[in-house]
XYZ file of C-alpha atoms in Angstrom:
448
model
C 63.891 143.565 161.343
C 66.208 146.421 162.097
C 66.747 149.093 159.224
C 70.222 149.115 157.706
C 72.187 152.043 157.761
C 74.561 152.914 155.526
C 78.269 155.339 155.679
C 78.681 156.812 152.019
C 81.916 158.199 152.923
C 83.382 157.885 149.509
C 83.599 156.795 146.172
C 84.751 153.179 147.229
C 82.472 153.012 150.089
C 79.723 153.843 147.962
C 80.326 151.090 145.287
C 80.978 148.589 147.878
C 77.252 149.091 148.951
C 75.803 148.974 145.187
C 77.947 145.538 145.302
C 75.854 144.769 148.602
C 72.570 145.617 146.511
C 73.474 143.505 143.576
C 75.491 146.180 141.299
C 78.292 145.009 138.734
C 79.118 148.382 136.737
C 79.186 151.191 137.954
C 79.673 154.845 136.552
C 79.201 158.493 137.129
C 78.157 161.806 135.401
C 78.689 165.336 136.226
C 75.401 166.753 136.440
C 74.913 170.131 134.221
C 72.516 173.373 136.043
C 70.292 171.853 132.817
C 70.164 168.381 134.440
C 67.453 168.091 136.957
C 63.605 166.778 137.323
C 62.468 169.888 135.346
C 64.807 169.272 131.902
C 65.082 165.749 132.685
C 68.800 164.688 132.715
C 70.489 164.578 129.613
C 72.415 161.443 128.934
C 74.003 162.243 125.449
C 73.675 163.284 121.744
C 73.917 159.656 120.365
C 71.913 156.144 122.114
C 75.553 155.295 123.048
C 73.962 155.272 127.180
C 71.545 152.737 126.580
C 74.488 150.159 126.174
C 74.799 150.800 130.094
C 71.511 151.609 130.877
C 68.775 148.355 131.087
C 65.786 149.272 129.547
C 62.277 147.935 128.893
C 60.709 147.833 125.565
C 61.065 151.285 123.709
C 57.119 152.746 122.715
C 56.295 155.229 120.733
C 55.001 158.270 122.877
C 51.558 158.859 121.933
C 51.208 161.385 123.753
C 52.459 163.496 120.790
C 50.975 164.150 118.064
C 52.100 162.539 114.787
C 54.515 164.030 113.206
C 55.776 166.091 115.784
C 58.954 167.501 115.565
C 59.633 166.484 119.194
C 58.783 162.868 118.309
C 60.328 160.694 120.917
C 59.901 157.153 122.339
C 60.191 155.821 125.662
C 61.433 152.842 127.652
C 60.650 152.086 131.258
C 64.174 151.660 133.659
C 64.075 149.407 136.764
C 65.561 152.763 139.009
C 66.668 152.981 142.311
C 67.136 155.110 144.520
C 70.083 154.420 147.260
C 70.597 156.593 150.281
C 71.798 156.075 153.549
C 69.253 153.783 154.878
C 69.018 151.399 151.853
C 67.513 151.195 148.336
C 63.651 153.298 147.721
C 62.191 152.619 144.008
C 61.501 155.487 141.644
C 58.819 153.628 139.749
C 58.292 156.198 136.904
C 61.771 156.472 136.047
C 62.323 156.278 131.871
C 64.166 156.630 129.143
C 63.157 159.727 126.707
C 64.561 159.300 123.007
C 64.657 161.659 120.426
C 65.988 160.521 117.734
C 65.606 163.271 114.982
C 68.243 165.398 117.437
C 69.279 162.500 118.217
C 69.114 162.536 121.903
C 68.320 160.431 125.171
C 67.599 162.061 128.310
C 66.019 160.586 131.855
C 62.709 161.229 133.359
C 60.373 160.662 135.960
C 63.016 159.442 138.612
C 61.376 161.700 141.615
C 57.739 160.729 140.874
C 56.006 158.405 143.266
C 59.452 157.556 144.718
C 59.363 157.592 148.938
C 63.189 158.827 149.627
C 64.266 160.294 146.450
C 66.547 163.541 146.311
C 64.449 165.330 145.581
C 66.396 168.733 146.747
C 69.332 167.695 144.856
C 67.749 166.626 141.488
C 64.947 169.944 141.403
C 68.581 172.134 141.953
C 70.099 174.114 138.993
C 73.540 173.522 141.095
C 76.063 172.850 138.418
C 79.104 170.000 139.615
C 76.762 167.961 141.522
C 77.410 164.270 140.591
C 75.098 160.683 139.493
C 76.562 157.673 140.277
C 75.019 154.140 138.950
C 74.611 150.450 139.660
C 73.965 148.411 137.293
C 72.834 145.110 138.481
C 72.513 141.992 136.293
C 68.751 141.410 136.903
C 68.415 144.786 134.946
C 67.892 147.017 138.469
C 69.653 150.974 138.593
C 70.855 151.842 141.341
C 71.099 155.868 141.787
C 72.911 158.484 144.213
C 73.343 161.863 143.662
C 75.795 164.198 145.582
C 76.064 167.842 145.916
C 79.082 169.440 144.203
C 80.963 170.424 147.515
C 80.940 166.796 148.829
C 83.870 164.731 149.435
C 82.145 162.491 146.596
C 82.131 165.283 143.990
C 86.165 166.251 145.211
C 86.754 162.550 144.736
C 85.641 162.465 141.124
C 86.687 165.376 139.873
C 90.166 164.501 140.662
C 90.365 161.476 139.138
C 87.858 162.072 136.358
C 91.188 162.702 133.835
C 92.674 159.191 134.362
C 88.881 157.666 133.935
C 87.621 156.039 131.006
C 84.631 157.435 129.636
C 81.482 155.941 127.646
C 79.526 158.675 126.155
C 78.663 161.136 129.311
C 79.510 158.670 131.885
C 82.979 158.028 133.292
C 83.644 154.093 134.243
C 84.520 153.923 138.011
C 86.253 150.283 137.489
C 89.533 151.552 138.562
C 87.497 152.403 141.906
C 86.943 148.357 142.465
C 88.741 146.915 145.325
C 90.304 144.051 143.075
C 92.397 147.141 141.392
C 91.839 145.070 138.179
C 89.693 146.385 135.043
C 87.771 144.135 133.456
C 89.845 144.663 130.226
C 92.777 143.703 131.975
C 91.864 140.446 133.342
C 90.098 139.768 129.784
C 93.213 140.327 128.049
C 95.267 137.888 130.495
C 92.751 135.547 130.190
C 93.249 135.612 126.385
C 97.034 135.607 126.457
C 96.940 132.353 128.629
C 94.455 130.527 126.265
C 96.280 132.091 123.434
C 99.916 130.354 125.141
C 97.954 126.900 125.166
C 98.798 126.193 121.800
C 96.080 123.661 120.157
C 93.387 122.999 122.249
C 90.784 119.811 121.952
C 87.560 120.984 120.467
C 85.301 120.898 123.270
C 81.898 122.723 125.294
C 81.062 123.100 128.363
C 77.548 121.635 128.925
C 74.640 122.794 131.345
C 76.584 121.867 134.877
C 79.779 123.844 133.725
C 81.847 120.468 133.251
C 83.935 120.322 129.881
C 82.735 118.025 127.076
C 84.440 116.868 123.592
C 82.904 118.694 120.798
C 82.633 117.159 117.362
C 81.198 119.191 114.871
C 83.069 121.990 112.738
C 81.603 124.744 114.100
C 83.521 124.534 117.245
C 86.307 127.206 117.445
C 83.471 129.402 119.332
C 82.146 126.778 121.694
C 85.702 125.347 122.809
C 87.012 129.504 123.421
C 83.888 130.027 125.850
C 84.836 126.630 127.135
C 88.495 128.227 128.254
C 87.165 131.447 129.206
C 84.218 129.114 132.068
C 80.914 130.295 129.765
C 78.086 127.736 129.098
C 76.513 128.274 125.708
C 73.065 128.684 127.126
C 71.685 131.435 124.966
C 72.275 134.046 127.357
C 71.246 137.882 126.361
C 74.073 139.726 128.184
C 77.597 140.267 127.194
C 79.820 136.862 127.567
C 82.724 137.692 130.163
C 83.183 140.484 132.430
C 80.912 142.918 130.470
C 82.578 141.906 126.753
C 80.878 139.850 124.200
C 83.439 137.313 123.116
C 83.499 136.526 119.560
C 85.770 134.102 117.778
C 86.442 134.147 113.890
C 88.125 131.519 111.698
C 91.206 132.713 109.758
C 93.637 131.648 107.369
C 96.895 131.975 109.123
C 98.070 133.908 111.545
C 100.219 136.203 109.358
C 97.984 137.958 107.761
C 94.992 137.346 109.800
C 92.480 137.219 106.954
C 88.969 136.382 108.093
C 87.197 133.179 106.383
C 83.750 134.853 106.374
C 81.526 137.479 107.469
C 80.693 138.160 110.994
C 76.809 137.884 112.109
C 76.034 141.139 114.169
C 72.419 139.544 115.102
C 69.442 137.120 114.385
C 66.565 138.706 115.368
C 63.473 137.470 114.278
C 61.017 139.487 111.908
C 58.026 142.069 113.788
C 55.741 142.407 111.036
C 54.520 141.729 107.432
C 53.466 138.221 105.880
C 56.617 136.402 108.242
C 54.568 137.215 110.968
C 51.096 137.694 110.045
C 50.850 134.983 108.129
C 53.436 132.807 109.257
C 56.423 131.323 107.748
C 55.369 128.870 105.998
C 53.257 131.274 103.797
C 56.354 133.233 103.341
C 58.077 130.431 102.207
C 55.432 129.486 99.630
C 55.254 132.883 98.088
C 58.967 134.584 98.444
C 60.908 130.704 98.675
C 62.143 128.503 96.012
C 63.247 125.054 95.271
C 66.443 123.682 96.914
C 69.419 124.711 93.999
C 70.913 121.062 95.596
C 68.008 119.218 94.117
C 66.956 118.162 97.228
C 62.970 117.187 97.121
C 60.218 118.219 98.987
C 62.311 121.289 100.321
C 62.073 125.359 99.924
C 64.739 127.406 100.771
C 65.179 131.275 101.122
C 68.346 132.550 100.973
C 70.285 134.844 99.390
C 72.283 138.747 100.107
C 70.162 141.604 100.905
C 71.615 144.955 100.935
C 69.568 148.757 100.794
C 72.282 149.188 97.672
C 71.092 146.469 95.760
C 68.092 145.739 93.872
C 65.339 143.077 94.098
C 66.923 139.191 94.331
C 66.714 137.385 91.385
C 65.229 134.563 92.737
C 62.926 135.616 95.560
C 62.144 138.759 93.885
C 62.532 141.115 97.129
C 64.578 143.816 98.275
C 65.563 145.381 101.377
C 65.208 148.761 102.633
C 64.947 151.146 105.328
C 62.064 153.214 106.115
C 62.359 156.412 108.701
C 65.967 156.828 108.748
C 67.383 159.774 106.698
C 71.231 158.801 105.462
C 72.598 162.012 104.862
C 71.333 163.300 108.372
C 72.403 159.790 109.825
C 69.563 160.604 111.798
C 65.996 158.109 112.539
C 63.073 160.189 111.544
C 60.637 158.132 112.808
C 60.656 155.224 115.271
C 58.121 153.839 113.683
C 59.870 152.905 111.078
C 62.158 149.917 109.974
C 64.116 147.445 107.755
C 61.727 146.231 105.432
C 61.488 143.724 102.977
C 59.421 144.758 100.059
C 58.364 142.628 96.900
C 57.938 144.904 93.837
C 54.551 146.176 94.420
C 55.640 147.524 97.730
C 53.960 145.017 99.796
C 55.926 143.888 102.821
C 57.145 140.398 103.061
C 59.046 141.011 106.320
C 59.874 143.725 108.766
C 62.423 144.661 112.187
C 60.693 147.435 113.647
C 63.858 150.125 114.963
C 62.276 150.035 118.514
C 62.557 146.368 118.487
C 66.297 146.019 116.809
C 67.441 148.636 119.123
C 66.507 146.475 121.849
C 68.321 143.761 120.113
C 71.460 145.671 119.359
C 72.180 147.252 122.544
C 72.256 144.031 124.761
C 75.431 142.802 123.630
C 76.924 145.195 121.809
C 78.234 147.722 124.039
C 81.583 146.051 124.209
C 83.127 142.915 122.101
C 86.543 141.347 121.781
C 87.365 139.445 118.252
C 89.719 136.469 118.634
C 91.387 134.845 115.348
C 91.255 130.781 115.572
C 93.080 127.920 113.538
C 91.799 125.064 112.746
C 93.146 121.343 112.584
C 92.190 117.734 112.376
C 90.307 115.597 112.891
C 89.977 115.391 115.814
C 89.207 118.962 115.532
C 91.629 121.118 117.255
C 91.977 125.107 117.724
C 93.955 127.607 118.313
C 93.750 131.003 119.101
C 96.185 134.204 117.823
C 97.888 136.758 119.677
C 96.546 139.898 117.271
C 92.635 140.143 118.873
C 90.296 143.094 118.434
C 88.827 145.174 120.573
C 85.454 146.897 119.728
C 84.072 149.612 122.264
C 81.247 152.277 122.196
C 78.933 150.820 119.606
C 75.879 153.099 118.843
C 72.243 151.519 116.991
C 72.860 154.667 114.537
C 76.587 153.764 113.217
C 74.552 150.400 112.714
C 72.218 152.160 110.502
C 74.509 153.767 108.885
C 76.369 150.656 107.434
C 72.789 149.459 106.841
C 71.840 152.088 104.811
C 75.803 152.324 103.040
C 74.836 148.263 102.395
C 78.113 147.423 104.667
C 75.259 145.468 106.703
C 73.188 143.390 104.905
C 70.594 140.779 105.239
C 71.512 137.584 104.875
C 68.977 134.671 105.840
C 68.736 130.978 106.058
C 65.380 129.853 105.926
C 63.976 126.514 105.107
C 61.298 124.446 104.934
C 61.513 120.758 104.436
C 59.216 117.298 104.586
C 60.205 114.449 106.485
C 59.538 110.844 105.585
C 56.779 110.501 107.741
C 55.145 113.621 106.149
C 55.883 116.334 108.879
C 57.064 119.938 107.794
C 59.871 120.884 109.328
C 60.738 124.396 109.045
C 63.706 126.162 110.486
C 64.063 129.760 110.651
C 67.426 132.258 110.623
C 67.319 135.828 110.150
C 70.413 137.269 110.359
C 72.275 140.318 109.285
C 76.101 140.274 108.726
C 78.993 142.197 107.795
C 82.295 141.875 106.385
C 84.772 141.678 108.811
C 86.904 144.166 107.698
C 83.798 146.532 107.645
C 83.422 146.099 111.845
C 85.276 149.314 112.976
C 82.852 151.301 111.385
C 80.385 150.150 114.152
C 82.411 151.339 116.913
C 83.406 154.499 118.357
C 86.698 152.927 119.551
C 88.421 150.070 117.358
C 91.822 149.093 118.264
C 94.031 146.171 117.619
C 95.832 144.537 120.456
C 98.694 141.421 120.314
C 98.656 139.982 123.441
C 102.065 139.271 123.780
């Protein structure tokens, strides 16, 4: 088989063969004298680039000792390197966090790789320029120019009409289609919006549209119109936004019927998961309030402001994050829920809710619905929100200012032939009036 070769004559040329490789997004940074294999390559003073960046699990590095104040963790990245004659892993590329600065920075993206640039990426040269692919399957691909190359002219030039997200500027207006993605999301929107009532309705797992009877459908029937199958998926809904619908009032005021749930991540430690649930339930649960036999329930708000619940007789706090630094001093810390004696009855490790966070986060459209029926029917308002540059730290923040709280729905139950049934829900919400404090960028569009 006869090696490719490849003409990187510009900016458009170059995306064009990250599309070829698999690429979707695709961005850029001007490279610093600082930002080379020696320093590693410094990627911003928040964890706003590892909404772009696929990761793999973030570890503690124990290669420190304890303590340190250069504590960091690390998280494996899928890199590669793209040059003229196609794509050559770097297999010991990572992530580097430090989060008492905080900081994230790149590593290890020359060692062990066969055609990596190695010249460019050891210079001090300030101007030169990174460009990125991100591909779906969670692959990097990386190229690196000098800064007297046509590539380097080309960005510079247009780098004031780009969009930026953190230290990278978005090269979407660089796509052939000359379309954003926020464009065609908000046309999308005004068409569905321009519908008027629509039959309550999902699409199933072939794609084909199906009628949709329960209440809870305002969300199912909007991915419906916008072509996405609920099938659990971990990455952003449409076009690189996560596409959230809310219930409201009217569409005067726009008042939301209840809060919004940010995630549902299962707990990582304590008697939850050493022990199991239904121990959990036994010790921290209670009797259905309903009246409902042979069922125990654990429910209730848990906030880092409040004080132990009433009935379960736990509270929630947050271990390793300092609030008036806004700042995570240790990564081995967590949310934890503690009983009064300080034992823990369940905990989210920050490694593992960072993870969590930052897959569909990084950008997220709010769209008001109505309600009507039955037959169910919805509609969908012209006044949407538009949530960009989300970062896990603003998330602690409203954690630790109780914004975010803990809200579960937990149950255990027997059936009549005897079987326990438990079902599990860990989720933490916030009001929805609370969400632009989550976001760098917040606006509020109308769509018509």
């Amino acid at each position: 088989m006869s090696k490719k070769t490849y003409n990187i004559s510009s900016i458009l040329s170059l995306i064009s063969i990250m599309k070829n490789n698999g690429a979707k997004y695709f961005y850029a940074k001007i490279l610093s004298a600082n930002d080379n294999s020696k320093n590693q390559v410094y990627l911003g003073s928040d964890f706003t680039s590892l909404n772009i960046i696929p990761y793999s699990s973030v570890e503690e590095d124990s290669s420190l000792r304890a303590g340190s104040v250069r504590d960091r963790a690390k998280a494996q990245v899928s890199f590669f390197w793209l040059d003229a004659d196609g794509c050559s892993p770097a297999p010991n590329t990572q992530l580097i966090l430090y989060p008492k600065y905080p900081e994230v920075r790149i590593s290890g993206f020359l060692l062990g790789a066969e055609r990596s640039p190695s010249e460019l990426m050891k210079s001090r040269e300030a101007g030169r320029v990174l460009f990125l692919g991100i591909c779906s399957d969670g692959r990097v691909l990386g190229h690196v120019v000098s800064a007297v190359s046509s590539l380097a002219h080309e960005i510079k030039e247009a780098a004031p009409s780009l969009e930026t997200i953190g230290v990278f500027f978005d090269l979407q207006p660089f796509l052939q289609t000359g379309r954003d993605s926020r464009e065609t999301l908000l046309d999308t929107l005004h068409s569905i919006h321009m519908k008027g009532w629509i039959n309550s309705q999902r699409l199933n797992g072939t794609g084909q549209v199906i009628p949709y009877n329960a209440r809870n459908g305002g969300g199912y029937t909007l991915e419906a119109e916008l072509g996405i199958s609920p099938n659990g998926r971990s990455e952003p809904d449409f076009l690189g936004w996560e596409v959230k619908q809310y219930g409201v009032s009217d569409f005067v005021r726009y008042t939301p019927k209840s809060p919004v749930t940010l995630m549902t991540p299962e707990p990582t430690a304590g008697l939850y998961k050493e022990q199991g649930v239904e121990t959990f339930l036994r010790r921290h649960g209670y009797p259905d309030t309903s009246g409902k036999e042979n069922r125990i329930n654990f429910g209730g708000v848990y906030a880092t402001s409040r004080s132990f619940h009433h009935m379960t007789r736990l509270a929630l706090r947050l271990k390793g994050y300092d609030p008036d630094k806004q700042k995570i001093t240790d990564m081995n810390g967590g949310i934890l829920l503690l009983d009064r004696d300080e034992n823990i009855a369940a905990s989210w490790s920050f490694s593992g809710l960072l993870e969590h966070w930052n897959r569909k986060h990084a950008k997220a459209v709010y769209v008001p619905s109505l309600m009507q029926g039955p037959p169910a029917e919805y509609r969908y308002g012209s006044m949407i929100q538009l949530c960009e540059e989300t970062d896990f730290l603003l998330f602690l923040k409203a954690l630790s200012e109780g914004a975010v709280y803990y809200d579960p729905a937990i149950k255990m139950e027997q059936n009549n032939a005897g079987k326990i049934i438990i079902k599990r829900r860990s989720q933490f919400r916030i009001r929805h009036q609370q969400l632009a404090g989550l976001y760098q960028r917040f606006t509020v569009h109308s769509l018509i």
